[in-house]
Coordinates of C-alpha atoms in Angstrom, one line a residue:
M150 CA 0.0 0.0 0.0
S151 CA 1.2 3.5 -0.9
E152 CA 0.6 5.8 2.1
P153 CA -2.2 4.1 4.1
W154 CA -4.0 6.6 6.4
G155 CA -6.8 5.0 8.4
F156 CA -8.4 1.7 9.1
A157 CA -11.5 0.2 10.7
H158 CA -12.6 -3.3 11.8
L159 CA -15.8 -4.8 10.5
S160 CA -18.0 -7.1 12.5
D161 CA -17.1 -10.1 10.4
G162 CA -13.4 -9.7 11.1
S163 CA -12.5 -8.0 7.9
V164 CA -10.8 -4.6 7.7
L165 CA -11.2 -1.4 5.7
I166 CA -8.1 0.6 4.9
T167 CA -7.9 4.0 3.3
V168 CA -5.0 5.0 1.1
R169 CA -4.4 8.7 0.8
G170 CA -4.4 8.7 -3.0
G171 CA -8.1 7.8 -3.0
T172 CA -8.3 4.0 -2.7
L173 CA -10.4 2.2 -0.1
L174 CA -9.3 -1.4 0.5
H175 CA -11.3 -4.3 2.0
V176 CA -9.2 -7.1 3.5
S177 CA -11.0 -10.3 4.4
P178 CA -10.2 -12.3 7.6
R179 CA -8.2 -14.6 5.3
G180 CA -6.1 -11.7 4.0
V181 CA -7.8 -11.4 0.6
R182 CA -7.6 -7.8 -0.5
Q183 CA -9.9 -6.0 -2.9
E184 CA -10.4 -2.4 -3.9
V185 CA -13.8 -1.1 -2.9
Q186 CA -15.7 0.6 -5.7
G187 CA -17.9 3.7 -5.3
V188 CA -15.5 5.9 -3.3
P189 CA -16.5 9.6 -3.7
Q190 CA -14.2 11.9 -5.6
V191 CA -11.2 12.9 -3.6
H192 CA -9.0 16.0 -4.1
V193 CA -5.4 14.9 -3.5
Q194 CA -3.4 18.0 -2.6
G195 CA -0.3 18.1 -0.2
Q196 CA -1.3 16.3 2.9
G197 CA -4.9 15.9 1.7
G198 CA -6.6 12.9 0.1
L199 CA -8.7 10.0 1.3
L200 CA -8.1 10.0 5.1
D201 CA -10.0 8.4 7.9
V202 CA -12.6 5.7 8.0
I203 CA -14.9 4.5 10.8
V204 CA -17.6 1.8 11.0
S205 CA -20.8 2.8 12.6
R206 CA -21.6 1.2 16.0
D207 CA -24.8 -0.2 14.5
F208 CA -23.0 -1.5 11.4
P209 CA -24.5 -5.0 11.6
Q210 CA -27.9 -3.5 11.1
T211 CA -27.1 -0.5 8.9
R212 CA -23.9 -1.4 7.0
E213 CA -22.9 2.3 7.4
V214 CA -19.4 3.6 7.2
F215 CA -18.0 7.1 7.3
L216 CA -15.1 8.5 5.3
S217 CA -13.2 11.8 5.7
M218 CA -11.3 13.3 2.8
S219 CA -10.1 16.5 1.2
V220 CA -12.5 17.8 -1.5
R221 CA -12.0 20.5 -4.1
Q222 CA -13.4 23.9 -3.1
K223 CA -13.5 27.3 -4.8
D224 CA -10.1 28.5 -3.8
G225 CA -8.4 25.2 -2.8
A226 CA -9.5 22.2 -0.7
G227 CA -11.2 21.4 2.5
T228 CA -12.1 18.6 4.8
A229 CA -15.4 16.7 4.2
V230 CA -17.2 13.6 5.6
H231 CA -19.2 11.1 3.6
R232 CA -21.6 8.4 4.8
A233 CA -22.1 5.3 2.7
Q234 CA -23.3 1.7 2.9
L235 CA -20.9 -1.2 2.3
S236 CA -22.1 -4.1 0.3
R237 CA -22.3 -7.5 1.9
D238 CA -19.3 -8.8 0.0
G239 CA -17.2 -5.6 0.8
S240 CA -16.8 -4.8 -2.8
R241 CA -18.8 -1.5 -3.2
L242 CA -20.1 1.6 -1.5
T243 CA -23.7 2.6 -2.2
N244 CA -26.0 5.4 -1.1
V245 CA -23.0 7.7 -0.7
I246 CA -23.9 11.1 0.8
K247 CA -21.7 14.0 1.8
I248 CA -22.9 14.9 5.4
F249 CA -20.4 17.6 6.2
E250 CA -18.0 19.9 4.4
M251 CA -16.0 22.6 6.1
A252 CA -16.7 26.2 4.9
A253 CA -14.3 27.2 2.1
G254 CA -11.5 29.5 3.1
S255 CA -8.0 28.1 2.9
S256 CA -6.1 27.3 -0.3
G257 CA -3.1 25.4 1.1
G258 CA -2.4 21.7 1.1
R259 CA -1.8 21.0 4.8
H260 CA -3.4 20.5 8.2
F261 CA -6.7 18.8 7.2
G262 CA -7.0 17.0 10.5
S263 CA -9.7 14.5 9.5
R264 CA -10.1 11.9 12.3
I265 CA -13.7 10.8 12.9
V266 CA -15.0 9.4 16.3
E267 CA -18.5 8.2 17.0
A268 CA -19.5 9.6 20.4
T269 CA -21.5 7.6 23.0
D270 CA -24.7 9.3 21.9
G271 CA -24.2 8.4 18.2
T272 CA -23.1 11.8 17.1
L273 CA -19.8 12.2 15.2
F274 CA -16.8 14.2 16.2
V275 CA -14.5 15.3 13.3
T276 CA -11.2 17.0 13.7
I277 CA -10.1 19.8 11.3
G278 CA -6.7 21.4 11.2
E279 CA -6.2 25.2 10.7
R280 CA -5.1 24.5 7.1
G281 CA -2.0 26.5 7.6
D282 CA -4.0 29.7 8.4
R283 CA -2.9 30.1 12.0
P284 CA -5.2 33.0 13.0
A285 CA -8.3 31.2 11.7
A286 CA -8.0 28.7 14.6
Q287 CA -9.3 31.5 16.9
D288 CA -12.1 32.5 14.6
I289 CA -15.3 30.5 15.3
S290 CA -16.9 32.0 12.1
S291 CA -14.7 29.4 10.2
H292 CA -14.1 25.7 10.7
E293 CA -10.3 25.9 10.5
G294 CA -8.6 24.6 13.7
S295 CA -11.7 23.0 15.3
V296 CA -13.4 19.8 16.4
V297 CA -16.9 19.7 15.0
R298 CA -19.8 17.6 16.1
V299 CA -22.7 16.6 13.8
T300 CA -25.3 13.9 13.6
K301 CA -24.9 10.9 11.2
S302 CA -27.1 12.8 8.8
G303 CA -25.0 16.0 9.1
A304 CA -27.4 18.0 11.2
V305 CA -26.2 20.2 14.0
P306 CA -27.0 18.9 17.5
K307 CA -29.1 21.4 19.5
D308 CA -26.7 21.2 22.4
N309 CA -23.6 22.2 20.5
P310 CA -21.9 25.1 22.3
F311 CA -22.2 27.8 19.6
V312 CA -25.7 27.1 18.4
G313 CA -27.5 30.4 18.0
K314 CA -24.4 32.5 18.4
E315 CA -24.1 35.2 15.8
A316 CA -21.5 34.5 13.0
A317 CA -20.4 31.3 14.7
R318 CA -20.3 27.9 12.9
A319 CA -22.8 25.9 14.8
E320 CA -21.0 22.6 14.1
I321 CA -18.0 23.6 16.2
W322 CA -17.5 21.8 19.5
S323 CA -14.0 23.1 20.4
F324 CA -11.4 25.4 18.7
G325 CA -7.9 26.7 18.9
H326 CA -6.4 23.5 17.5
R327 CA -3.4 23.3 15.1
N328 CA -3.7 19.9 13.4
P329 CA -5.4 17.1 15.4
Q330 CA -4.7 13.9 13.5
G331 CA -5.5 11.5 16.4
A332 CA -8.8 11.2 18.3
A333 CA -10.4 8.6 20.6
L334 CA -12.9 8.2 23.4
D335 CA -11.5 7.2 26.8
L336 CA -13.2 4.4 28.9
Q337 CA -15.5 7.1 30.4
G338 CA -16.6 8.2 26.9
Q339 CA -14.7 11.5 26.9
L340 CA -13.1 12.7 23.7
W341 CA -9.3 13.2 23.5
V342 CA -7.2 14.4 20.6
V343 CA -3.5 14.5 19.8
E344 CA -2.3 17.3 17.6
H345 CA 0.8 18.4 15.8
G346 CA 2.6 21.4 17.3
A347 CA 5.2 23.3 15.4
R348 CA 8.8 22.7 16.5
G349 CA 8.2 21.1 19.9
G350 CA 4.8 21.2 21.6
D351 CA 2.8 18.3 20.1
E352 CA -0.2 18.0 22.4
L353 CA -2.5 15.4 24.0
N354 CA -5.8 17.2 24.9
L355 CA -9.0 16.3 26.8
V356 CA -11.6 18.0 24.7
R357 CA -14.4 19.8 26.6
K358 CA -17.5 21.4 25.1
G359 CA -16.8 25.0 23.9
S360 CA -13.1 25.0 24.9
N361 CA -10.4 27.1 23.3
F362 CA -7.1 25.2 23.0
G363 CA -5.1 28.3 22.3
W364 CA -3.4 27.9 19.0
P365 CA -1.7 30.2 17.9
V366 CA -1.9 32.4 20.9
I367 CA -0.3 29.9 23.3
A368 CA 1.9 26.8 22.6
F369 CA 4.7 24.8 24.1
G370 CA 6.9 25.0 21.0
R371 CA 8.4 27.4 18.6
H372 CA 7.9 28.2 14.9
Y373 CA 10.1 26.2 12.6
S374 CA 12.2 29.4 12.1
G375 CA 12.9 29.3 15.9
A376 CA 10.7 32.4 16.5
K377 CA 8.4 32.5 19.6
I378 CA 4.8 31.5 19.1
G379 CA 2.1 33.9 20.3
E380 CA 2.1 35.1 23.9
G381 CA 3.7 32.2 25.8
T382 CA 2.4 28.9 27.2
S383 CA -0.7 29.9 29.0
K384 CA -3.5 32.5 28.9
K385 CA -6.8 32.9 30.9
G386 CA -9.6 31.2 29.1
M387 CA -7.4 28.8 27.1
Q388 CA -6.9 25.2 27.9
Q389 CA -3.7 23.5 28.8
P390 CA -2.7 20.2 27.3
E391 CA -2.8 17.1 29.5
F392 CA 0.7 16.2 28.0
Y393 CA 3.0 17.6 25.4
W394 CA 6.0 16.3 23.6
D395 CA 9.2 18.2 23.1
P396 CA 10.9 17.4 20.8
S397 CA 7.9 16.9 18.5
I398 CA 7.0 13.3 17.6
A399 CA 4.5 14.1 14.9
P400 CA 1.6 12.3 16.4
S401 CA -1.1 10.6 14.3
G402 CA -3.6 8.1 15.3
M403 CA -4.6 7.3 18.9
M404 CA -6.5 4.7 20.9
V405 CA -7.4 4.2 24.5
Y406 CA -7.0 0.5 25.5
S407 CA -9.7 -1.6 27.1
G408 CA -7.3 -3.9 28.9
E409 CA -8.6 -7.1 27.4
L410 CA -5.2 -8.8 26.7
W411 CA -3.0 -6.5 28.8
P412 CA -5.0 -5.7 31.9
E413 CA -2.2 -3.6 33.3
W414 CA -2.7 -1.2 30.3
K415 CA -6.4 -0.6 30.8
G416 CA -7.2 3.0 30.1
H417 CA -3.7 3.8 28.7
F418 CA -3.3 5.9 25.6
F419 CA -1.4 4.6 22.5
V420 CA -0.3 7.3 20.0
G421 CA 1.6 6.7 16.8
S422 CA 4.7 8.7 15.9
L423 CA 5.4 9.7 12.3
K424 CA 8.7 11.2 13.1
F425 CA 10.5 8.8 15.5
D426 CA 8.9 5.5 14.3
Y427 CA 7.3 4.3 17.6
I428 CA 4.1 4.0 19.5
S429 CA 3.9 6.1 22.6
R430 CA 2.1 4.6 25.6
L431 CA 0.9 7.1 28.2
S432 CA -1.2 7.0 31.4
G433 CA -1.7 8.6 34.8
A434 CA -2.9 11.8 36.3
P435 CA -1.0 13.8 35.4
V436 CA -0.4 12.0 32.1
V437 CA 3.2 10.8 31.5
E438 CA 4.8 8.8 28.7
R439 CA 5.4 5.3 30.1
E440 CA 7.0 3.5 27.1
K441 CA 8.1 3.9 23.5
I442 CA 7.1 0.7 21.7
R443 CA 9.3 0.3 18.6
G444 CA 10.6 -2.3 16.3
P445 CA 11.2 -3.1 12.6
S446 CA 7.5 -2.7 11.9
T447 CA 6.9 0.7 13.5
G448 CA 8.0 2.9 10.6
R449 CA 6.0 6.2 10.6
V450 CA 2.9 5.0 12.5
R451 CA -0.1 6.7 11.0
D452 CA -3.0 5.0 12.9
V453 CA -3.5 2.8 16.0
R454 CA -6.7 0.9 16.9
E455 CA -7.8 -1.8 19.3
G456 CA -9.0 -4.8 17.2
P457 CA -11.3 -7.7 18.0
H458 CA -10.3 -9.7 21.0
G459 CA -8.0 -7.0 22.4
G460 CA -5.1 -7.0 19.9
I461 CA -3.4 -3.7 19.2
W462 CA -3.3 -2.9 15.4
F463 CA -1.3 -0.2 13.7
L464 CA -0.6 1.2 10.2
S465 CA 2.9 1.7 9.1
V466 CA 3.3 4.3 6.3
E467 CA 7.0 3.4 5.8
N468 CA 6.2 -0.3 5.3
G469 CA 2.8 0.2 3.7
A470 CA 1.4 -2.5 6.0
L471 CA -1.1 -3.2 8.8
Y472 CA 0.2 -5.0 11.8
R473 CA -1.3 -6.6 14.9
M474 CA 0.4 -6.9 18.3
T475 CA -0.6 -9.5 20.9
P476 CA 1.2 -10.6 24.1
N477 CA 4.0 -13.2 23.9
E478 CA 2.7 -16.7 24.7

């Protein structure tokens, strides 16, 4: 696979894998791979393309899957989410509907975000980077640099924090993000994201309704030029990260582990590193990094998920492969 980006397990033991260039793969439990037909048009630009995939919690009844991707817009590209139904044999998407598209605004090819998480109430959280337009992350009249929350049909939930606020995008759940490329629910159902900082300052954040995470006003890193970012590391009304990495690890893909095969890891975070080729294991209050899991397979880890029966699965961009970890017998 050339640049795999996200994956999701199906109830029959098969796996869907997105490839950034626009291909969706279905891999059977026996390892038979086929390209899924009917994928919507993707605009491949810079870091954009076909990005995340999740399987609806009620998939056995609905066959619904959700895909995030970059799509062409008037002056460039933006993040969008499509809902579709997967055929019984895994060969085709049908009833494909775009349920969300960020408001047009940025023309660059970076920071699309694009992780999708199904909340405990069945709504969807979608992460969106600031698209290289740093000030836009503080502007709730745009979607750049936010986590949005919509229903599976794309409607705005009535309890979103900015519903009814003049000039605000009602889909926004939180803002002030740089580029969140990992997202997951913890065992209590709370949303966490990991996001790329600049030079130093990659963050693990507990996302609360209506919160401002500060980018680019506050940060625990510096610009790539070495220049100071914003006003420092804290400011009233802006959230602090639960953990940050310095130097940056380029985090992408995250899960919170159930403890099924490794009971001692119950509730721990697992975060893939694109820069240093390892999986970061974190836990505690305050959160600390407990271990760097690395080996020949962990080249540029793009996504990490818990699979059926408690195995830890991860996508290696460098190797173009999907791996499963289980305890030594």
